Every structure is written in C-alpha cells, then in structure tokens.
Amino acid sequence: MAILAPMPIATLVRRMLRELDAKESIFDLPTRKFVRGDPSHDYSVRFHSHVAATPFGPAAGPNTQLAQNIVLAWLAGGRILELKTVQLNDRLTIPRPCIDMQTVGYNVEWSQELTLEESLEEYVKAAMLIRILEASGQLALAPGFERTVFDMSVGYDLAGIRSERVQAFIAGMMDATAVVERLRRALPKELGPLRDLDFVTRLSDTLTLSTFHGCPPHEIEQIVEFLMRERHLACVVKLNPTLLGATALQALLTDALGYADLRVPGDAFAKDTQWEQAAAFMDRLDGTARALDLDVGVKLTNTLIVENHRHVFPKTEPAMYLSGAPLHVLAMHLLRRVRRTFGDRFPISFSAGIERANFPDAVALGLVPVTACTDLLQPGGYGRPLGYFDELKKRMDVVGAASVNEFIVRAYGADGPTELAAAKIRNTDLYVERATGDPRYAAATRRKVPRKIGRQLKLFDCLTCDKCIPVCPNDANFTFAMPSTPEVPLSEARQIGNFADLCNDCGNCDTFCPEDGGPYRLKPRFFVSSERWLADAPRDAILVERDAITGRFDGVEVRVTDETDAADGPYVPILRQLRDALLAPTEINYVNQSLVQ
Ligand code: SF4
Ligand code: SF4
C-alpha cells in the first residue's frame, strides 16, 4: 500500500530494550556498530547556539522519517539530526520505486510521507526514545557524547510555511510539552522510573530551509526573514548545485567526471536562483541574523535535477534527482565559491556523497553538520558510519589532533595557517582540487551494479544474505527462525519477512538483493492492523492478530485459528507455522512486539 504507519511508542520502546538485552542490537543494528564516542577524541562542534557531540548526522531524507530511523542514526553517531522535510502538502503520492542506488544514487522521493501532525509526533518519539536509551545506562557513551541537536527541515514556499498547520508544526517542535506528556502516558508501566525522565520539550530551534527548484530568490529571502523575525529560528538555506552555472557544472559533470549520460534539463539553470542573487540575499540575511542575535548559514547542496534516462522510475517521471559521488564534487566546487566570496562568514552544512573515505576531509573543511544519505542506503546501512569515525580518528591521530578544531588546523600539513578560518579556506582549496581528480568520484568507477544471481525470490528460502535488512531505511525487513516440517519443507533455518506497515515500496532492498523480484514484494508481508491489511488488497499479505492469522494469496483469503483444521487447504500449515515462528518468545520483531499488551 506504500503508506507508512508509525509504530506506537510503547511498541518501539519495548522492542528497543528487549532487543538490546536479548540480541545485543537495536532495530537490527548490532551493538558492535554503535558509535559511542571516545574520551581521547573530542568530536564536538558548535551548530548555531548549540554544542553537538559530533558533526555527523543523517541528511533530511528517507533516513529521518520515522522515529526508529532517527534512533538508528543517533546510534550510528549522528548528533545533528536533520529531520525529514515537512510541508503543507502532506498528502503526496510518490511514484514507486522512488530510490535507485544501483550506481551513484537517484531518487524521486520528496518530503515527509507522514502528515505534519504525525511528523511532529515521530520526531518527539525519537527524542524520547534517545533519552530513554541514554538514561538506561546501557550504551556506555563517552562523557558528553549524548549532546544532540534536532534540526527541522521545512519547505517549500512562503505561503505554505506561513500556513497555520506548518506554523503549528514549528511551534510544536519549539515547545513539545503537550506531545511529550501524551506520549509519556503511553509508555509501558514496566519502564518504571524511565517514564518520569526529563524529556526534552524544546525539541528544536534551528531550521534548514528547502525550497522548490525554481523558487524565486526574493521568496527564499522572505521565508528566512520571516522565520528569523517571527520565530527567532537560526536558519540554514539549502542551495542548489545549479548555482555553479550551466557551463561550469556541465564541464565538471561531463568532462572532468565522465558522466556523459547525465543531462540537466535546459530550463533548470534559468529557473533557479543565480549565484549573484544568492550571494546578495545571503549578505542581507546575515545582517538581519546578526541584528537578531541569530546566525544564518547555507547548506551545500540540494540534489541535482537530471533527466530520467534510466529504467528504474516510472517513465511518467521526466526528471529525477542525483546524489552521491558526482554531487560530492559539484558541491565542493560550490563550497569553494562560497568561501572565496565570503571567507568563513557563514556556517556551512554539507550533504553530497559523504562516505567513509571523505568524511574526515569534510570535517577538516570545517563543515557542520556533515550529513549522509546515499551512503546509508548502501549495504550495511546505519552500520556504515562507524567506519567514518574510525577513519576520522586515524586521521586525527596522524596529525596529533585531539579536537575538531585542532584537526582543521593540522589536517593538511603543519605549514599552513594556524588560524581556524584561514585553515578552513586553505583546506577547501586543496581538497577541491584533489576530489576533482580523484577517480573514486568518476563515472568509470561508479558503473558497477549490485550482483544478481539469476534466481527468482520465493515466499520462503533465499540466499539468506540478510542484505535487505540494513539497506531498508525504515527497518521494515527482518529475519526469523522457522523450522522445516513435512508440511512446509524449508532448506534454510531463517526466513526473511517484511513488516508492511513500515515499508513504503521505495525499492532499495530490491536493488541489493542478489535474487530477482524484490524482498518487499515476494517475501511474506505482515500487517498487524486489519484495516491496513484490507486496504492493501489485492496484494498478497498476511494479517497477524492475537487469536488468528489470515493470509491473502492470489486474491484468496485464508483465516487460521486454533480451531481451523489442517485439511482446510494448503495454506493452513504455512500460516500456522508462520504464526508460531513470529510469536516465538525467542523472536523480537515488530509483529510480536505490536501484539504485546
Ligand atoms: S522493505 Fe524494501 S521497499 Fe520496503 S521500505 Fe524497506 S527497502 Fe524500501
Ligand atoms: S531476500 Fe534477498 S537480500 Fe534478503 S536475505 Fe534473501 S537473498 Fe538476501
């Protein structure tokens, strides 16, 4: 059905703590992949008026939509959490699949798929779950490593942002007392004193602005003025890579990087803000921010609009949005331009092709936050940022830096400027040249697609490689033990299931599954709400309830209760075995945790 159904806080908190206890993982992320900080390396940075324990965070996108995604990003060391963009039009129909990670990274997904009210609740839930984890004392975080900033992301035009509902969302993020208290009452009794924690109620007072491709520059300026003056929010303006101009951008993309197949629609440059316009409004906005004792920054960059020339998204989509490796180089060139014009005057947030190899460089350039999205959708998912921190630590050790500021000054050699602002500018110049010539960003390196073995997925049994679990941005896929029996003979001890309430058909697990057909389509799809299971018809899906399990297979419904006779059809033993397997006390998944009283 592709509509996300957020999990109740009680289900999430139970699953989180039980899974940690029994399986040493949280939402399928093993504890060995957690980033817990390190007393000998201070990764902390300033972001607006806040201190965050690391400069890392997930970019507003599929990874910051649901509460469990946000918790996962936090466990992976994200301490500046850019929440998925919300907007007035919160009933979007998104084409599916919407994510194409076969090569460099494209998407046609957009803002929050939840309503504004649900989004607010998800973000509050995430903050409460994080607070519970911290207070549980089970994570053994380094001192101060809990310091986290929630950054709102709001779009897309002035009328929408001024609307009552978007304003209510912003007000709710700035004072979430009512939602916190409502959710507190829903916390399970067995949490004991953790129910009485001092949950954060001022969830956010910073905002990253996302505007439409083609939003007039005066409107961007008016929105930021409005948010600073009326809401006293520190703001970041997300800029488009088209600011490089058509000639420079195409020269980089085609000549320097070799992406000859990518075409930016001709009108994208003319419609978007021009460099001179952006530079002028940033200059004026900076004046306003200073007068209001706030600060304003820029984010580099938005995705790049390109023609839909591949075969993943529906042909009805004329355009798609490029991320990943090529965007990294484009965004770095734009960064150099910003710095050459403004020096270190603006805080700069960065999101474009961040991965293990370049994370330390982005930190060395003084970018805050350094956010990732495309890389988190690759195999390993939220387990990948641990490698970012390992790499950063190594690079800091090489130059004897114990803090981020020391690293900025020393990262590219001891002979450079010792003053922070000058070091950032010097590092930017050096890094942009290096990244442009680095083959890791070139088309020739990024052509390889994930391997397929030429076998069709079936309901049961597969390679059981488990790749589909961490690549899901919503944690919808899971594995469970199911014994082989004469009625349901199986060759694998563990099976893959899909919790359909959390699956939006984004398609990412299909990309990385070595078998054909897509786990989210062909593996057992489970619902725990009869209403949602019915609405999902005619797709095959299984409804699990306390006293029954009902399957829909090729349009035929089969309901199994304790009284159902096995002779009632071939699906009866399958359903019965599935139910026993999912609800076994040794399993911890969204199905069984949803059915706990
Ligand atoms: S299960 Fe697959 S299709 Fe569904 S949300 Fe996860 S990755 Fe996307
Ligand atoms: S469904 Fe595909 S990706 Fe998932 S475990 Fe099976 S073979 Fe691997």
Short mmCIF file of N, CA and C and ligand atoms in Angstrom, two decimals, residues 457 462-468 496 513-515 519 523, ligand 2:
data_model
loop_
_atom_site.label_atom_id
_atom_site.label_comp_id
_atom_site.label_asym_id
_atom_site.label_seq_id
_atom_site.Cartn_x
_atom_site.Cartn_y
_atom_site.Cartn_z
N LEU A 457 13.14 -14.83 -6.34
CA LEU A 457 12.78 -14.99 -4.93
C LEU A 457 11.45 -15.72 -4.82
N CYS A 462 15.95 -18.35 0.57
CA CYS A 462 16.67 -17.49 -0.37
C CYS A 462 18.13 -17.62 0.03
N LEU A 463 18.98 -16.81 -0.52
CA LEU A 463 20.40 -16.88 -0.15
C LEU A 463 20.62 -16.62 1.34
N THR A 464 19.63 -15.94 1.96
CA THR A 464 19.72 -15.54 3.37
C THR A 464 21.01 -14.75 3.63
N CYS A 465 21.27 -13.84 2.71
CA CYS A 465 22.47 -12.99 2.86
C CYS A 465 22.19 -11.83 3.81
N ASP A 466 20.91 -11.57 4.11
CA ASP A 466 20.47 -10.51 5.03
C ASP A 466 20.77 -9.09 4.55
N LYS A 467 21.16 -8.93 3.29
CA LYS A 467 21.45 -7.58 2.80
C LYS A 467 20.22 -6.68 2.84
N CYS A 468 19.04 -7.28 2.67
CA CYS A 468 17.83 -6.47 2.59
C CYS A 468 17.48 -5.82 3.93
N ILE A 496 13.10 -14.59 5.71
CA ILE A 496 13.00 -13.12 5.67
C ILE A 496 11.53 -12.73 5.66
N CYS A 513 19.28 -6.98 -3.30
CA CYS A 513 19.02 -8.41 -3.15
C CYS A 513 19.64 -9.14 -4.34
N PRO A 514 20.45 -10.17 -4.09
CA PRO A 514 21.05 -10.90 -5.22
C PRO A 514 20.02 -11.69 -6.04
N GLU A 515 18.84 -11.91 -5.47
CA GLU A 515 17.81 -12.63 -6.23
C GLU A 515 16.83 -11.62 -6.83
N PRO A 519 12.50 -8.36 -2.25
CA PRO A 519 12.01 -8.92 -0.98
C PRO A 519 10.70 -8.28 -0.55
N LYS A 523 8.57 -11.65 -0.37
CA LYS A 523 8.70 -12.30 0.93
C LYS A 523 7.39 -12.08 1.70
S1 SF4 B 2 15.63 -11.58 0.35
FE1 SF4 B 2 17.43 -11.21 -0.95
S2 SF4 B 2 18.65 -9.72 0.19
FE2 SF4 B 2 17.18 -10.59 1.61
S3 SF4 B 2 18.25 -12.27 2.57
FE3 SF4 B 2 17.15 -13.13 0.84
S4 SF4 B 2 18.60 -13.10 -0.84
FE4 SF4 B 2 19.43 -11.75 0.72
#
